[in-house]
């Protein structure tokens, strides 16, 4: 039902030539689709939102679209695209001074590095992001970093360290 309402909102935005409203609606359609889960539909709507946000020159909205799309493409296993989008989002958030969303995007970038055959770079990225998450007391960010670090350490064959980070992530999510 939410998708039907959002489709109506998109039609109204198109009829009224409301580009910002159209971009917002496309972003919300992408968010709704990823929760279905339908990553292909989410990527379609997310890309529509991103294109419109870029046309409008609204950098914060561009970053929000890039961040969402990084998560969408992670579901689709398109790790190079995840890395590109997460890195760009992180740069925009850094320039805007939004350290929390910068760290979120940086964490996704680190995640993509592990899947793109760069586990050592992934460790550096994720450890830096973990330290920042600890500084600002972002428990969810810490848990996500710990989980990703556990995966990366496991890939490198350091099972004890992987287990330690996995426990840390589980503890923080509880």
mmCIF file of N, CA and C in Angstrom, residues 11-116:
data_model
loop_
_atom_site.group_PDB
_atom_site.id
_atom_site.type_symbol
_atom_site.label_atom_id
_atom_site.label_comp_id
_atom_site.label_asym_id
_atom_site.label_seq_id
_atom_site.Cartn_x
_atom_site.Cartn_y
_atom_site.Cartn_z
ATOM 1 N N UNK A 11 3.419 10.697 -9.391
ATOM 2 C CA UNK A 11 2.614 11.230 -10.494
ATOM 3 C C UNK A 11 2.270 12.695 -10.277
ATOM 4 N N UNK A 12 1.917 13.038 -9.051
ATOM 5 C CA UNK A 12 1.606 14.442 -8.743
ATOM 6 C C UNK A 12 2.831 15.332 -8.923
ATOM 7 N N UNK A 13 3.978 14.857 -8.462
ATOM 8 C CA UNK A 13 5.208 15.642 -8.610
ATOM 9 C C UNK A 13 5.543 15.839 -10.085
ATOM 10 N N UNK A 14 5.347 14.793 -10.880
ATOM 11 C CA UNK A 14 5.609 14.906 -12.319
ATOM 12 C C UNK A 14 4.647 15.892 -12.972
ATOM 13 N N UNK A 15 3.349 15.795 -12.625
ATOM 14 C CA UNK A 15 2.345 16.692 -13.201
ATOM 15 C C UNK A 15 2.626 18.146 -12.850
ATOM 16 N N UNK A 16 3.101 18.391 -11.625
ATOM 17 C CA UNK A 16 3.360 19.752 -11.163
ATOM 18 C C UNK A 16 4.789 20.220 -11.450
ATOM 19 N N UNK A 17 5.542 19.385 -12.163
ATOM 20 C CA UNK A 17 6.934 19.682 -12.479
ATOM 21 C C UNK A 17 7.730 20.054 -11.236
ATOM 22 N N UNK A 18 7.460 19.337 -10.171
ATOM 23 C CA UNK A 18 8.136 19.541 -8.887
ATOM 24 C C UNK A 18 9.329 18.598 -8.807
ATOM 25 N N UNK A 19 10.495 19.076 -9.281
ATOM 26 C CA UNK A 19 11.681 18.229 -9.365
ATOM 27 C C UNK A 19 12.145 17.755 -7.982
ATOM 28 N N UNK A 20 12.113 18.642 -7.000
ATOM 29 C CA UNK A 20 12.541 18.237 -5.651
ATOM 30 C C UNK A 20 11.560 17.210 -5.087
ATOM 31 N N UNK A 21 10.274 17.436 -5.268
ATOM 32 C CA UNK A 21 9.275 16.475 -4.811
ATOM 33 C C UNK A 21 9.418 15.139 -5.510
ATOM 34 N N UNK A 22 9.756 15.194 -6.788
ATOM 35 C CA UNK A 22 9.971 13.964 -7.548
ATOM 36 C C UNK A 22 11.183 13.204 -7.008
ATOM 37 N N UNK A 23 12.266 13.926 -6.750
ATOM 38 C CA UNK A 23 13.471 13.287 -6.206
ATOM 39 C C UNK A 23 13.187 12.669 -4.835
ATOM 40 N N UNK A 24 12.493 13.400 -3.982
ATOM 41 C CA UNK A 24 12.136 12.869 -2.655
ATOM 42 C C UNK A 24 11.285 11.609 -2.770
ATOM 43 N N UNK A 25 10.325 11.651 -3.673
ATOM 44 C CA UNK A 25 9.434 10.506 -3.843
ATOM 45 C C UNK A 25 10.198 9.301 -4.392
ATOM 46 N N UNK A 26 11.070 9.528 -5.349
ATOM 47 C CA UNK A 26 11.881 8.424 -5.884
ATOM 48 C C UNK A 26 12.762 7.826 -4.787
ATOM 49 N N UNK A 27 13.341 8.691 -3.940
ATOM 50 C CA UNK A 27 14.170 8.201 -2.836
ATOM 51 C C UNK A 27 13.327 7.345 -1.886
ATOM 52 N N UNK A 28 12.124 7.827 -1.561
ATOM 53 C CA UNK A 28 11.240 7.067 -0.678
ATOM 54 C C UNK A 28 10.781 5.756 -1.315
ATOM 55 N N UNK A 29 10.560 5.770 -2.630
ATOM 56 C CA UNK A 29 10.227 4.525 -3.335
ATOM 57 C C UNK A 29 11.386 3.532 -3.247
ATOM 58 N N UNK A 30 12.616 4.037 -3.376
ATOM 59 C CA UNK A 30 13.794 3.169 -3.251
ATOM 60 C C UNK A 30 13.877 2.592 -1.844
ATOM 61 N N UNK A 31 13.646 3.423 -0.857
ATOM 62 C CA UNK A 31 13.694 2.969 0.538
ATOM 63 C C UNK A 31 12.623 1.916 0.798
ATOM 64 N N UNK A 32 11.425 2.150 0.293
ATOM 65 C CA UNK A 32 10.340 1.175 0.464
ATOM 66 C C UNK A 32 10.667 -0.130 -0.252
ATOM 67 N N UNK A 33 11.253 -0.033 -1.432
ATOM 68 C CA UNK A 33 11.578 -1.241 -2.211
ATOM 69 C C UNK A 33 12.663 -2.063 -1.535
ATOM 70 N N UNK A 34 13.637 -1.403 -0.922
ATOM 71 C CA UNK A 34 14.714 -2.157 -0.280
ATOM 72 C C UNK A 34 14.190 -2.890 0.953
ATOM 73 N N UNK A 35 13.138 -2.394 1.540
ATOM 74 C CA UNK A 35 12.549 -3.045 2.712
ATOM 75 C C UNK A 35 11.622 -4.204 2.320
ATOM 76 N N UNK A 36 11.293 -4.304 1.039
ATOM 77 C CA UNK A 36 10.378 -5.362 0.568
ATOM 78 C C UNK A 36 10.935 -6.778 0.740
ATOM 79 N N UNK A 37 12.081 -7.217 0.441
ATOM 80 C CA UNK A 37 13.181 -6.542 -0.247
ATOM 81 C C UNK A 37 13.142 -6.773 -1.761
ATOM 82 N N UNK A 38 13.332 -5.705 -2.473
ATOM 83 C CA UNK A 38 13.428 -5.771 -3.922
ATOM 84 C C UNK A 38 14.548 -4.814 -4.339
ATOM 85 N N UNK A 39 15.768 -5.309 -4.291
ATOM 86 C CA UNK A 39 16.934 -4.461 -4.537
ATOM 87 C C UNK A 39 16.962 -3.912 -5.961
ATOM 88 N N UNK A 40 16.478 -4.673 -6.929
ATOM 89 C CA UNK A 40 16.466 -4.162 -8.309
ATOM 90 C C UNK A 40 15.545 -2.955 -8.440
ATOM 91 N N UNK A 41 14.365 -3.041 -7.849
ATOM 92 C CA UNK A 41 13.441 -1.907 -7.870
ATOM 93 C C UNK A 41 14.023 -0.738 -7.083
ATOM 94 N N UNK A 42 14.649 -1.041 -5.958
ATOM 95 C CA UNK A 42 15.275 0.009 -5.145
ATOM 96 C C UNK A 42 16.373 0.720 -5.927
ATOM 97 N N UNK A 43 17.169 -0.044 -6.699
ATOM 98 C CA UNK A 43 18.242 0.591 -7.478
ATOM 99 C C UNK A 43 17.657 1.497 -8.562
ATOM 100 N N UNK A 44 16.567 1.060 -9.185
ATOM 101 C CA UNK A 44 15.932 1.883 -10.223
ATOM 102 C C UNK A 44 15.491 3.230 -9.635
ATOM 103 N N UNK A 45 14.717 3.162 -8.553
ATOM 104 C CA UNK A 45 14.207 4.408 -7.958
ATOM 105 C C UNK A 45 15.332 5.243 -7.349
ATOM 106 N N UNK A 46 16.311 4.581 -6.763
ATOM 107 C CA UNK A 46 17.436 5.306 -6.184
ATOM 108 C C UNK A 46 18.237 6.044 -7.240
ATOM 109 N N UNK A 47 18.458 5.406 -8.375
ATOM 110 C CA UNK A 47 19.185 6.060 -9.466
ATOM 111 C C UNK A 47 18.394 7.241 -10.035
ATOM 112 N N UNK A 48 17.062 7.092 -10.097
ATOM 113 C CA UNK A 48 16.222 8.206 -10.548
ATOM 114 C C UNK A 48 16.361 9.385 -9.586
ATOM 115 N N UNK A 49 16.313 9.096 -8.292
ATOM 116 C CA UNK A 49 16.448 10.148 -7.276
ATOM 117 C C UNK A 49 17.824 10.801 -7.373
ATOM 118 N N UNK A 50 18.862 9.983 -7.540
ATOM 119 C CA UNK A 50 20.222 10.513 -7.629
ATOM 120 C C UNK A 50 20.382 11.426 -8.847
ATOM 121 N N UNK A 51 19.875 11.001 -9.986
ATOM 122 C CA UNK A 51 19.989 11.824 -11.202
ATOM 123 C C UNK A 51 19.303 13.173 -11.008
ATOM 124 N N UNK A 52 18.139 13.165 -10.407
ATOM 125 C CA UNK A 52 17.408 14.418 -10.179
ATOM 126 C C UNK A 52 18.128 15.286 -9.158
ATOM 127 N N UNK A 53 18.631 14.672 -8.099
ATOM 128 C CA UNK A 53 19.369 15.424 -7.075
ATOM 129 C C UNK A 53 20.608 16.086 -7.671
ATOM 130 N N UNK A 54 21.298 15.357 -8.560
ATOM 131 C CA UNK A 54 22.481 15.936 -9.226
ATOM 132 C C UNK A 54 22.062 17.112 -10.120
ATOM 133 N N UNK A 55 20.952 16.956 -10.852
ATOM 134 C CA UNK A 55 20.465 18.040 -11.707
ATOM 135 C C UNK A 55 20.125 19.278 -10.883
ATOM 136 N N UNK A 56 19.559 19.053 -9.701
ATOM 137 C CA UNK A 56 19.194 20.163 -8.825
ATOM 138 C C UNK A 56 20.405 20.774 -8.125
ATOM 139 N N UNK A 57 21.516 20.044 -8.100
ATOM 140 C CA UNK A 57 22.713 20.534 -7.428
ATOM 141 C C UNK A 57 22.608 20.521 -5.910
ATOM 142 N N UNK A 58 21.772 19.651 -5.398
ATOM 143 C CA UNK A 58 21.532 19.565 -3.956
ATOM 144 C C UNK A 58 22.455 18.493 -3.372
ATOM 145 N N UNK A 59 23.640 18.915 -2.904
ATOM 146 C CA UNK A 59 24.670 17.961 -2.491
ATOM 147 C C UNK A 59 24.256 17.069 -1.334
ATOM 148 N N UNK A 60 23.554 17.603 -0.356
ATOM 149 C CA UNK A 60 23.132 16.762 0.773
ATOM 150 C C UNK A 60 22.207 15.647 0.296
ATOM 151 N N UNK A 61 21.338 15.978 -0.627
ATOM 152 C CA UNK A 61 20.427 14.970 -1.152
ATOM 153 C C UNK A 61 21.175 13.978 -2.040
ATOM 154 N N UNK A 62 22.166 14.463 -2.779
ATOM 155 C CA UNK A 62 23.012 13.568 -3.573
ATOM 156 C C UNK A 62 23.671 12.557 -2.641
ATOM 157 N N UNK A 63 24.228 13.034 -1.535
ATOM 158 C CA UNK A 63 24.898 12.143 -0.581
ATOM 159 C C UNK A 63 23.921 11.128 0.003
ATOM 160 N N UNK A 64 22.719 11.572 0.318
ATOM 161 C CA UNK A 64 21.702 10.659 0.873
ATOM 162 C C UNK A 64 21.355 9.566 -0.139
ATOM 163 N N UNK A 65 21.231 9.940 -1.409
ATOM 164 C CA UNK A 65 20.943 8.956 -2.463
ATOM 165 C C UNK A 65 22.112 7.991 -2.633
ATOM 166 N N UNK A 66 23.324 8.529 -2.660
ATOM 167 C CA UNK A 66 24.508 7.685 -2.815
ATOM 168 C C UNK A 66 24.629 6.679 -1.675
ATOM 169 N N UNK A 67 24.368 7.141 -0.454
ATOM 170 C CA UNK A 67 24.455 6.264 0.712
ATOM 171 C C UNK A 67 23.441 5.135 0.608
ATOM 172 N N UNK A 68 22.212 5.472 0.288
ATOM 173 C CA UNK A 68 21.177 4.448 0.135
ATOM 174 C C UNK A 68 21.538 3.478 -0.981
ATOM 175 N N UNK A 69 21.976 4.007 -2.106
ATOM 176 C CA UNK A 69 22.321 3.149 -3.236
ATOM 177 C C UNK A 69 23.513 2.241 -2.917
ATOM 178 N N UNK A 70 24.437 2.701 -2.098
ATOM 179 C CA UNK A 70 25.554 1.838 -1.702
ATOM 180 C C UNK A 70 25.023 0.603 -0.988
ATOM 181 N N UNK A 71 24.064 0.795 -0.094
ATOM 182 C CA UNK A 71 23.452 -0.347 0.592
ATOM 183 C C UNK A 71 22.665 -1.237 -0.381
ATOM 184 N N UNK A 72 21.970 -0.616 -1.316
ATOM 185 C CA UNK A 72 21.202 -1.373 -2.308
ATOM 186 C C UNK A 72 22.136 -2.237 -3.153
ATOM 187 N N UNK A 73 23.210 -1.637 -3.652
ATOM 188 C CA UNK A 73 24.135 -2.389 -4.496
ATOM 189 C C UNK A 73 24.894 -3.444 -3.710
ATOM 190 N N UNK A 74 25.038 -3.249 -2.403
ATOM 191 C CA UNK A 74 25.623 -4.306 -1.566
ATOM 192 C C UNK A 74 24.717 -5.532 -1.593
ATOM 193 N N UNK A 75 23.402 -5.324 -1.528
ATOM 194 C CA UNK A 75 22.470 -6.450 -1.608
ATOM 195 C C UNK A 75 22.571 -7.161 -2.956
ATOM 196 N N UNK A 76 22.919 -6.412 -3.984
ATOM 197 C CA UNK A 76 23.027 -6.984 -5.326
ATOM 198 C C UNK A 76 24.427 -7.534 -5.610
ATOM 199 N N UNK A 77 25.362 -7.348 -4.659
ATOM 200 C CA UNK A 77 26.718 -7.841 -4.833
ATOM 201 C C UNK A 77 27.533 -7.059 -5.843
ATOM 202 N N UNK A 78 27.171 -5.824 -6.086
ATOM 203 C CA UNK A 78 27.899 -4.970 -7.036
ATOM 204 C C UNK A 78 28.890 -4.106 -6.252
ATOM 205 N N UNK A 79 29.967 -4.753 -5.808
ATOM 206 C CA UNK A 79 30.868 -4.158 -4.830
ATOM 207 C C UNK A 79 31.669 -2.973 -5.355
ATOM 208 N N UNK A 80 32.014 -2.947 -6.624
ATOM 209 C CA UNK A 80 32.735 -1.792 -7.160
ATOM 210 C C UNK A 80 31.848 -0.549 -7.094
ATOM 211 N N UNK A 81 30.587 -0.719 -7.451
ATOM 212 C CA UNK A 81 29.637 0.394 -7.394
ATOM 213 C C UNK A 81 29.409 0.816 -5.948
ATOM 214 N N UNK A 82 29.316 -0.149 -5.048
ATOM 215 C CA UNK A 82 29.173 0.164 -3.621
ATOM 216 C C UNK A 82 30.317 1.074 -3.195
ATOM 217 N N UNK A 83 31.532 0.691 -3.541
ATOM 218 C CA UNK A 83 32.698 1.479 -3.148
ATOM 219 C C UNK A 83 32.689 2.881 -3.724
ATOM 220 N N UNK A 84 32.361 3.004 -4.997
ATOM 221 C CA UNK A 84 32.316 4.323 -5.634
ATOM 222 C C UNK A 84 31.281 5.224 -4.975
ATOM 223 N N UNK A 85 30.080 4.690 -4.763
ATOM 224 C CA UNK A 85 28.999 5.499 -4.197
ATOM 225 C C UNK A 85 29.263 5.840 -2.736
ATOM 226 N N UNK A 86 29.769 4.868 -1.982
ATOM 227 C CA UNK A 86 30.033 5.120 -0.558
ATOM 228 C C UNK A 86 31.152 6.145 -0.391
ATOM 229 N N UNK A 87 32.194 6.051 -1.210
ATOM 230 C CA UNK A 87 33.300 7.005 -1.120
ATOM 231 C C UNK A 87 32.828 8.421 -1.461
ATOM 232 N N UNK A 88 32.028 8.552 -2.508
ATOM 233 C CA UNK A 88 31.525 9.883 -2.881
ATOM 234 C C UNK A 88 30.620 10.448 -1.798
ATOM 235 N N UNK A 89 29.743 9.613 -1.258
ATOM 236 C CA UNK A 89 28.861 10.075 -0.181
ATOM 237 C C UNK A 89 29.688 10.519 1.019
ATOM 238 N N UNK A 90 30.698 9.745 1.374
ATOM 239 C CA UNK A 90 31.554 10.080 2.507
ATOM 240 C C UNK A 90 32.230 11.438 2.304
ATOM 241 N N UNK A 91 32.713 11.697 1.098
ATOM 242 C CA UNK A 91 33.368 12.977 0.798
ATOM 243 C C UNK A 91 32.395 14.151 0.940
ATOM 244 N N UNK A 92 31.183 13.967 0.454
ATOM 245 C CA UNK A 92 30.182 15.045 0.546
ATOM 246 C C UNK A 92 29.826 15.297 2.005
ATOM 247 N N UNK A 93 29.595 14.222 2.757
ATOM 248 C CA UNK A 93 29.272 14.394 4.173
ATOM 249 C C UNK A 93 30.423 15.032 4.939
ATOM 250 N N UNK A 94 31.659 14.670 4.598
ATOM 251 C CA UNK A 94 32.831 15.263 5.259
ATOM 252 C C UNK A 94 32.883 16.763 4.992
ATOM 253 N N UNK A 95 32.666 17.156 3.741
ATOM 254 C CA UNK A 95 32.689 18.573 3.378
ATOM 255 C C UNK A 95 31.594 19.359 4.090
ATOM 256 N N UNK A 96 30.469 18.692 4.345
ATOM 257 C CA UNK A 96 29.341 19.344 5.025
ATOM 258 C C UNK A 96 29.492 19.310 6.548
ATOM 259 N N UNK A 97 30.500 18.566 7.036
ATOM 260 C CA UNK A 97 30.703 18.477 8.481
ATOM 261 C C UNK A 97 29.799 17.482 9.182
ATOM 262 N N UNK A 98 29.156 16.610 8.423
ATOM 263 C CA UNK A 98 28.273 15.596 9.008
ATOM 264 C C UNK A 98 29.100 14.344 9.272
ATOM 265 N N UNK A 99 29.743 14.310 10.427
ATOM 266 C CA UNK A 99 30.694 13.247 10.735
ATOM 267 C C UNK A 99 30.019 11.883 10.905
ATOM 268 N N UNK A 100 28.797 11.867 11.416
ATOM 269 C CA UNK A 100 28.110 10.587 11.630
ATOM 270 C C UNK A 100 27.812 9.907 10.299
ATOM 271 N N UNK A 101 27.233 10.641 9.357
ATOM 272 C CA UNK A 101 26.936 10.037 8.057
ATOM 273 C C UNK A 101 28.199 9.840 7.217
ATOM 274 N N UNK A 102 29.206 10.670 7.449
ATOM 275 C CA UNK A 102 30.505 10.419 6.816
ATOM 276 C C UNK A 102 31.029 9.053 7.259
ATOM 277 N N UNK A 103 30.960 8.792 8.565
ATOM 278 C CA UNK A 103 31.438 7.506 9.095
ATOM 279 C C UNK A 103 30.593 6.344 8.581
ATOM 280 N N UNK A 104 29.280 6.541 8.478
ATOM 281 C CA UNK A 104 28.415 5.488 7.955
ATOM 282 C C UNK A 104 28.819 5.128 6.530
ATOM 283 N N UNK A 105 29.018 6.133 5.705
ATOM 284 C CA UNK A 105 29.418 5.891 4.319
ATOM 285 C C UNK A 105 30.817 5.296 4.257
ATOM 286 N N UNK A 106 31.701 5.763 5.134
ATOM 287 C CA UNK A 106 33.065 5.232 5.162
ATOM 288 C C UNK A 106 33.064 3.758 5.561
ATOM 289 N N UNK A 107 32.177 3.396 6.474
ATOM 290 C CA UNK A 107 32.058 1.992 6.900
ATOM 291 C C UNK A 107 31.620 1.116 5.718
ATOM 292 N N UNK A 108 30.662 1.589 4.942
ATOM 293 C CA UNK A 108 30.209 0.840 3.768
ATOM 294 C C UNK A 108 31.343 0.751 2.743
ATOM 295 N N UNK A 109 32.115 1.825 2.614
ATOM 296 C CA UNK A 109 33.269 1.798 1.717
ATOM 297 C C UNK A 109 34.262 0.723 2.171
ATOM 298 N N UNK A 110 34.531 0.663 3.462
ATOM 299 C CA UNK A 110 35.432 -0.357 3.991
ATOM 300 C C UNK A 110 34.920 -1.758 3.737
ATOM 301 N N UNK A 111 33.628 -1.913 3.872
ATOM 302 C CA UNK A 111 32.971 -3.192 3.590
ATOM 303 C C UNK A 111 33.209 -3.585 2.134
ATOM 304 N N UNK A 112 33.057 -2.610 1.231
ATOM 305 C CA UNK A 112 33.239 -2.911 -0.196
ATOM 306 C C UNK A 112 34.679 -3.287 -0.508
ATOM 307 N N UNK A 113 35.624 -2.673 0.184
ATOM 308 C CA UNK A 113 37.028 -2.995 -0.058
ATOM 309 C C UNK A 113 37.302 -4.475 0.196
ATOM 310 N N UNK A 114 36.705 -5.006 1.254
ATOM 311 C CA UNK A 114 36.907 -6.428 1.574
ATOM 312 C C UNK A 114 36.413 -7.312 0.440
ATOM 313 N N UNK A 115 35.286 -6.953 -0.155
ATOM 314 C CA UNK A 115 34.710 -7.764 -1.233
ATOM 315 C C UNK A 115 35.361 -7.509 -2.593
ATOM 316 N N UNK A 116 36.160 -6.455 -2.683
ATOM 317 C CA UNK A 116 36.852 -6.152 -3.941
ATOM 318 C C UNK A 116 38.309 -6.617 -3.900
#
